Coordinates of C-alpha atoms and ligand atoms in Angstrom, one line a residue:
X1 CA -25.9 -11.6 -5.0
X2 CA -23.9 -14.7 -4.0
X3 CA -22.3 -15.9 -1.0
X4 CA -23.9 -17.0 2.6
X5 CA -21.5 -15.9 5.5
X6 CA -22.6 -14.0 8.1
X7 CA -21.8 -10.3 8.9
X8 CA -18.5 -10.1 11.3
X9 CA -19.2 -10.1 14.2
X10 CA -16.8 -7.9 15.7
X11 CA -17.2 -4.8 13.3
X12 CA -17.8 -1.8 15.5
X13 CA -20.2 0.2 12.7
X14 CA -22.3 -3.0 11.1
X15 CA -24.6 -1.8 8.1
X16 CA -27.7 -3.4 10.0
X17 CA -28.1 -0.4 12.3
X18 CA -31.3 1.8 11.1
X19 CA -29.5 5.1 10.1
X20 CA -26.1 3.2 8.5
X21 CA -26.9 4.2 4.9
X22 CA -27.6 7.6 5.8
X23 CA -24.2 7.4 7.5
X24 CA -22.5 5.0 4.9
X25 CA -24.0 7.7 2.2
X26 CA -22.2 10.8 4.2
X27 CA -19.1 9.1 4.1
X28 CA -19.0 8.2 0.3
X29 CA -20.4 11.8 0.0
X30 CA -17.2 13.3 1.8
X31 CA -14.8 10.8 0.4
X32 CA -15.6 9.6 -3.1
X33 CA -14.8 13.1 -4.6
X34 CA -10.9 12.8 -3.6
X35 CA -11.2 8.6 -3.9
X36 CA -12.4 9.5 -7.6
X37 CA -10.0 11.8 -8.5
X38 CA -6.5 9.6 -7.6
X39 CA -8.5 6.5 -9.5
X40 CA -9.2 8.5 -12.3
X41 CA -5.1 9.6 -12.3
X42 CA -4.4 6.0 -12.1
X43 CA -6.3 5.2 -15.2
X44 CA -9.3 3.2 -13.7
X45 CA -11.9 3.4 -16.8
X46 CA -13.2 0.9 -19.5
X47 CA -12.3 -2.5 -19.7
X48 CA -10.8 -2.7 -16.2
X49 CA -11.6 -5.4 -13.6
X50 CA -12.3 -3.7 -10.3
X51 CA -12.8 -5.2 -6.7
X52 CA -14.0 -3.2 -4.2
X53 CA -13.5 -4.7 -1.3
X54 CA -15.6 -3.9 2.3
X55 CA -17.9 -2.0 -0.6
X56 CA -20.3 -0.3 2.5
X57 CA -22.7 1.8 1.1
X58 CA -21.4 1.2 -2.8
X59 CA -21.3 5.0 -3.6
X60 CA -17.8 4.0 -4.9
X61 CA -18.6 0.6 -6.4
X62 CA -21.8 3.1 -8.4
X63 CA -18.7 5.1 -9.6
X64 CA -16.8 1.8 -10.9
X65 CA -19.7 0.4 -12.5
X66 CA -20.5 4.1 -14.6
X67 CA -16.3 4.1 -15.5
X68 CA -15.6 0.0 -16.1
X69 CA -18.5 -0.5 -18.7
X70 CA -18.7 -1.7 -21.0
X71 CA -16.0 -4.3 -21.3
X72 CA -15.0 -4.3 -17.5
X73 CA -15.9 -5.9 -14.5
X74 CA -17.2 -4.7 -10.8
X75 CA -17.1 -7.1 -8.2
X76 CA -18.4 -5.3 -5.1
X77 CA -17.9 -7.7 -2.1
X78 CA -18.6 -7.3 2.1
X79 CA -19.5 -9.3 4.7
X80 CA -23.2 -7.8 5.0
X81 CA -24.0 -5.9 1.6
X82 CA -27.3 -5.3 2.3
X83 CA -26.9 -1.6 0.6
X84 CA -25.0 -2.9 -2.7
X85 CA -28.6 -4.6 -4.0
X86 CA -29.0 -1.6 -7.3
X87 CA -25.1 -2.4 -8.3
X88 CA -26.3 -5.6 -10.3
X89 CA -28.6 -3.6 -12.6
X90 CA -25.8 -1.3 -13.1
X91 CA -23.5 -4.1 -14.3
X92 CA -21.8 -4.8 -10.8
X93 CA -21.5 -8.3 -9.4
X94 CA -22.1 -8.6 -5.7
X95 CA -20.8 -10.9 -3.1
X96 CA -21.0 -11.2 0.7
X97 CA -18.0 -12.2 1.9
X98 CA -15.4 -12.4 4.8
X99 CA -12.5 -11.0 3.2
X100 CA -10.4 -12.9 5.9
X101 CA -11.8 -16.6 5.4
X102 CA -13.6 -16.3 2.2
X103 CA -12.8 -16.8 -1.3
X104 CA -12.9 -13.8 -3.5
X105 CA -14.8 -14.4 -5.9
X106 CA -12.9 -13.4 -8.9
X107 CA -14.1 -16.0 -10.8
X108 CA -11.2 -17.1 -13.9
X109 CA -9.7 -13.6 -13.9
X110 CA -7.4 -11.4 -11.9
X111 CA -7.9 -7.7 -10.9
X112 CA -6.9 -4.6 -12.7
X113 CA -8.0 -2.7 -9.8
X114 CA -8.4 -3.5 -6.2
X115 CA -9.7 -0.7 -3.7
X116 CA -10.7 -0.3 -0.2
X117 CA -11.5 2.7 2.3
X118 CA -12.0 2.7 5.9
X119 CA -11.6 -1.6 5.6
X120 CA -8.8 -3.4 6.6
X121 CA -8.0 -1.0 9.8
X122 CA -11.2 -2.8 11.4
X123 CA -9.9 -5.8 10.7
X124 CA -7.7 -7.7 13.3
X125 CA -6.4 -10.1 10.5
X126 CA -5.7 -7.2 8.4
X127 CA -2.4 -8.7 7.4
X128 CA -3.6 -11.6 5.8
X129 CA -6.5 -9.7 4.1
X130 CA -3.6 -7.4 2.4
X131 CA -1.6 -10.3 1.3
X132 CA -5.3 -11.8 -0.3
X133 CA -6.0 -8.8 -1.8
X134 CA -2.7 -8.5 -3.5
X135 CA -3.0 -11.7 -4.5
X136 CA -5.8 -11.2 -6.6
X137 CA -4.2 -8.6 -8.3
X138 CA -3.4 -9.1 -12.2
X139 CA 0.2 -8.3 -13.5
X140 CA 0.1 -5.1 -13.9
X141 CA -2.7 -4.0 -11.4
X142 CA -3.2 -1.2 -9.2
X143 CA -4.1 -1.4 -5.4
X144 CA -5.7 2.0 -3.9
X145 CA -5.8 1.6 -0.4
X146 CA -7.3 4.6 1.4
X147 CA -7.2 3.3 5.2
X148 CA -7.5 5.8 8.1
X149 CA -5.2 6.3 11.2
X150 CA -5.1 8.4 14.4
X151 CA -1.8 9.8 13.9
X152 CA -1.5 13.1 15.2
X153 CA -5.0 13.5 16.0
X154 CA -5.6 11.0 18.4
X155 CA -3.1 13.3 20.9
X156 CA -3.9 16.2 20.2
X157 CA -7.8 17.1 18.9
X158 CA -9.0 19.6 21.4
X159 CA -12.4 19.6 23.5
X160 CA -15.4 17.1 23.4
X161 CA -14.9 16.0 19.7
X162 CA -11.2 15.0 20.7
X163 CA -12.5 13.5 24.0
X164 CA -15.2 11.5 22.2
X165 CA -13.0 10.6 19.4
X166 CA -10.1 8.8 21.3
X167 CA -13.2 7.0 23.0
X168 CA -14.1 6.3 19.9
X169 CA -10.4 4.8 19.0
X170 CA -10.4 2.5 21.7
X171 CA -13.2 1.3 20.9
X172 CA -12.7 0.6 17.7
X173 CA -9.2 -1.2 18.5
X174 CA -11.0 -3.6 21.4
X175 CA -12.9 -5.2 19.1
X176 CA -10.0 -5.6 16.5
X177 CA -9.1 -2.2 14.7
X178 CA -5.7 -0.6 14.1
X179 CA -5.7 3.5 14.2
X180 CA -1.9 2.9 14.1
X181 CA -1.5 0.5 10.7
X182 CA -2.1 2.5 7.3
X183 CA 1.1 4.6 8.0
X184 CA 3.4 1.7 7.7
X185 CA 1.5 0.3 4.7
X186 CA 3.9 2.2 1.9
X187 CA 6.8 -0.8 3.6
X188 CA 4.6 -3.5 3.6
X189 CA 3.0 -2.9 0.0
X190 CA 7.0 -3.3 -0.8
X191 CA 8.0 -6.3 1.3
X192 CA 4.5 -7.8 -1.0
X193 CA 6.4 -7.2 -4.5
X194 CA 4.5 -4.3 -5.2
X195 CA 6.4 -1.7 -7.0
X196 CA 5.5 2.1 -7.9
X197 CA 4.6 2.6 -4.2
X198 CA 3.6 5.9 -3.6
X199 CA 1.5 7.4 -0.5
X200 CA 0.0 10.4 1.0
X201 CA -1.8 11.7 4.3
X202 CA -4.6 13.8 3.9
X203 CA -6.6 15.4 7.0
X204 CA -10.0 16.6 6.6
X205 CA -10.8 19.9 8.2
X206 CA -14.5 20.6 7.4
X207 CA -17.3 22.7 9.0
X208 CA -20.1 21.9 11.7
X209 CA -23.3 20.8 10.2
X210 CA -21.3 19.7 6.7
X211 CA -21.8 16.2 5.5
X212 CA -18.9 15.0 7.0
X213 CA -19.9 16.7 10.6
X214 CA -22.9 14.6 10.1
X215 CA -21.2 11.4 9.3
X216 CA -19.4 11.8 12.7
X217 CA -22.3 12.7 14.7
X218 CA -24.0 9.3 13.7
X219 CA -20.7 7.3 14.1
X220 CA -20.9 8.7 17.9
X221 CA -24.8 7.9 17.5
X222 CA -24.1 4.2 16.5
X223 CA -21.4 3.5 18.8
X224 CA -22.8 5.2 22.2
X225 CA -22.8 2.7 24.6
X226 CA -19.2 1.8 23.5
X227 CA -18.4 5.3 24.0
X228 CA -19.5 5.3 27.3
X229 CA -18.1 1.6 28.4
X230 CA -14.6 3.8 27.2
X231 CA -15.4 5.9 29.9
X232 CA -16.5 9.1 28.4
X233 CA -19.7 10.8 29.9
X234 CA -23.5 11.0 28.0
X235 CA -22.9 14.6 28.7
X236 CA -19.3 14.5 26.7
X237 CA -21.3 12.9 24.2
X238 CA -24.4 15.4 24.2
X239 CA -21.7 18.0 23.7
X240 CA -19.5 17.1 21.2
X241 CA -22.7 16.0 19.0
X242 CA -24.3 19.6 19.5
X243 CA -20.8 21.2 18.7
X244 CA -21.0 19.1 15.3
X245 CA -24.1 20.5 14.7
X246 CA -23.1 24.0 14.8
X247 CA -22.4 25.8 11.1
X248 CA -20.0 28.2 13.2
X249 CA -17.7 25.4 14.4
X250 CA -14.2 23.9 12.6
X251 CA -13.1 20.4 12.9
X252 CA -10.1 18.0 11.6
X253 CA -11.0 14.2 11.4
X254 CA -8.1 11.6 11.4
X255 CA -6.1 11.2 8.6
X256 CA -6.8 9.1 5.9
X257 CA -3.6 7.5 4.4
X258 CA -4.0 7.1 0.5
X259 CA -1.5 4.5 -0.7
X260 CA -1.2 3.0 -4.7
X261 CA 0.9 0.6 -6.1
X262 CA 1.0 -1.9 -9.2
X263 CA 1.9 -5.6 -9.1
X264 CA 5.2 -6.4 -11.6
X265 CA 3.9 -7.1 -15.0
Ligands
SAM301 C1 -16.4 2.0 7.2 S1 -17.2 1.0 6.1 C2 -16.5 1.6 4.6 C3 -17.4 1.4 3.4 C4 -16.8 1.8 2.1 N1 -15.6 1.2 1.8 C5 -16.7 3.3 2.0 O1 -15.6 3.9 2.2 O2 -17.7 4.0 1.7 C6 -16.4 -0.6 6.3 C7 -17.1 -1.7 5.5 O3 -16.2 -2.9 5.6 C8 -17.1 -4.0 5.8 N2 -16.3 -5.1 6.5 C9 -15.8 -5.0 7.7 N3 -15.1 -6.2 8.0 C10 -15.2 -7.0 6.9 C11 -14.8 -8.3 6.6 N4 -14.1 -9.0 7.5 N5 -15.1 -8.8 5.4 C12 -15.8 -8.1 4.5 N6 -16.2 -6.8 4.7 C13 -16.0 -6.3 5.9 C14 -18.2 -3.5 6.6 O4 -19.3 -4.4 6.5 C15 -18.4 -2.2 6.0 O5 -19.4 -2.2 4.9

């Protein structure tokens, strides 16, 4: 592991908290299945130089490293990778790093993959991060970016989950986030040279007391007293927590906008 900044400091979810790999694990476990599938279309497999970037709990990163070998490379980076320490027996390099002041550490190569999910949203300089990451991209490389947004949901999601959930939002956006970005980024990836730009919105819908249900109910855990500074009640809270819990219950979570493009050869 290399690298010596400190975690950021104005991340709403850090990895420190005491149940953030259970909830870092829940997310990969609801995500990586779909994440997978589109990098798998795209051709991500041996030989390929990979950078995850705002790697989190590594489920993904695990994936790269079982695809990428032998012959490629995984560079796993984040600004506290406390959970990434297995990836360098699996062949991964790890880094902690500020993706917004610090080098990447791609060494004397460029990438034939760069990924991130749920990442440059919480980021206030997400701008400059995108241009970095594209950067590093070699001729010829892909970018999956897989960035959430509130649109849609952040209106309209009914009762205490909804409630809670816009809470959640502004939270998130005081200290930096964007719930209202990834749907522009198809433009942007174009104004970068990118070309092959192609996009998609998906929306979870998923069950009370599913993984993902789960996932949510420690995100409200971890960020409680922000919910309430946002104005939302302990007994909102209570309630949409107990409502996540229950098998019988249906939710949708915000979209997650899946973009993909390659650099000009
Ligand atoms: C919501 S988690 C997503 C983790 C992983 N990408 C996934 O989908 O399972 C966001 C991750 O981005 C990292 N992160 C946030 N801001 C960062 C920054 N400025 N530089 C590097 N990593 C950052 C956090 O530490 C955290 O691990």
């Amino acid at each position: 592991m290399t690298g010596s900044s400190s975690p950021n400091p104005h991340y709403t979810l850090p990895n420190e908290w005491d149940f953030a790999d259970e909830r870092l694990a829940l997310l990969g476990a609801a995500y990586d299945p779909d994440s997978i599938a589109l990098a798998q279309q795209l051709g991500v497999g041996a030989g390929w130089r990979c950078l995850e970037a705002g790697a989190g709990g590594g489920s993904f990163a695990r994936w790269l490293c079982s695809v990428a070998m032998p012959g490629g490379r995984v560079v796993a980076v984040d600004a506290d990778p406390r959970h990434l320490a297995d990836l360098p027996g699996r062949g991964g390099e790890v880094a902690q790093i500020d993706l917004v002041t610090d080098e990447i550490p791609s060494g004397d190569f460029d990438f034939d993959f760069v990924h991130t999910r749920f990442v440059l949203l919480h980021i206030a300089q997400r701008d400059v991060v995108l241009e970095r990451l594209v950067r590093a991209l070699a001729p010829g490389g892909v970018l999956l970016l897989e960035e959430g947004d509130g649109l849609g949901v952040l209106r309209e999601m009914p009762g205490a989950f909804g409630e809670v959930w816009r809470a959640f939002a502004r939270a998130t956006e005081a200290a930096g986030a964007n719930q209202a970005w990834a749907r522009n980024l198809p433009a942007q990836l174009e104004a970068l040279g990118l070309v092959d730009v192609h996009a998609e919105a998906q929306i979870p819908v998923f069950r009370g007391a599913s993984a993902m249900a789960r996932m949510w109910e420690l995100t409200w855990a971890q960020v409680h007293e922000s919910l309430m500074e946002q104005g939302v009640s302990r007994e909102v809270i209570a309630t949409a927590r107990a409502e996540l819990r229950n098998g019988q219950r249906w939710f949708y979570a915000p979209p997650t906008v899946r973009v993909w493009a390659r650099a000009q050869s």
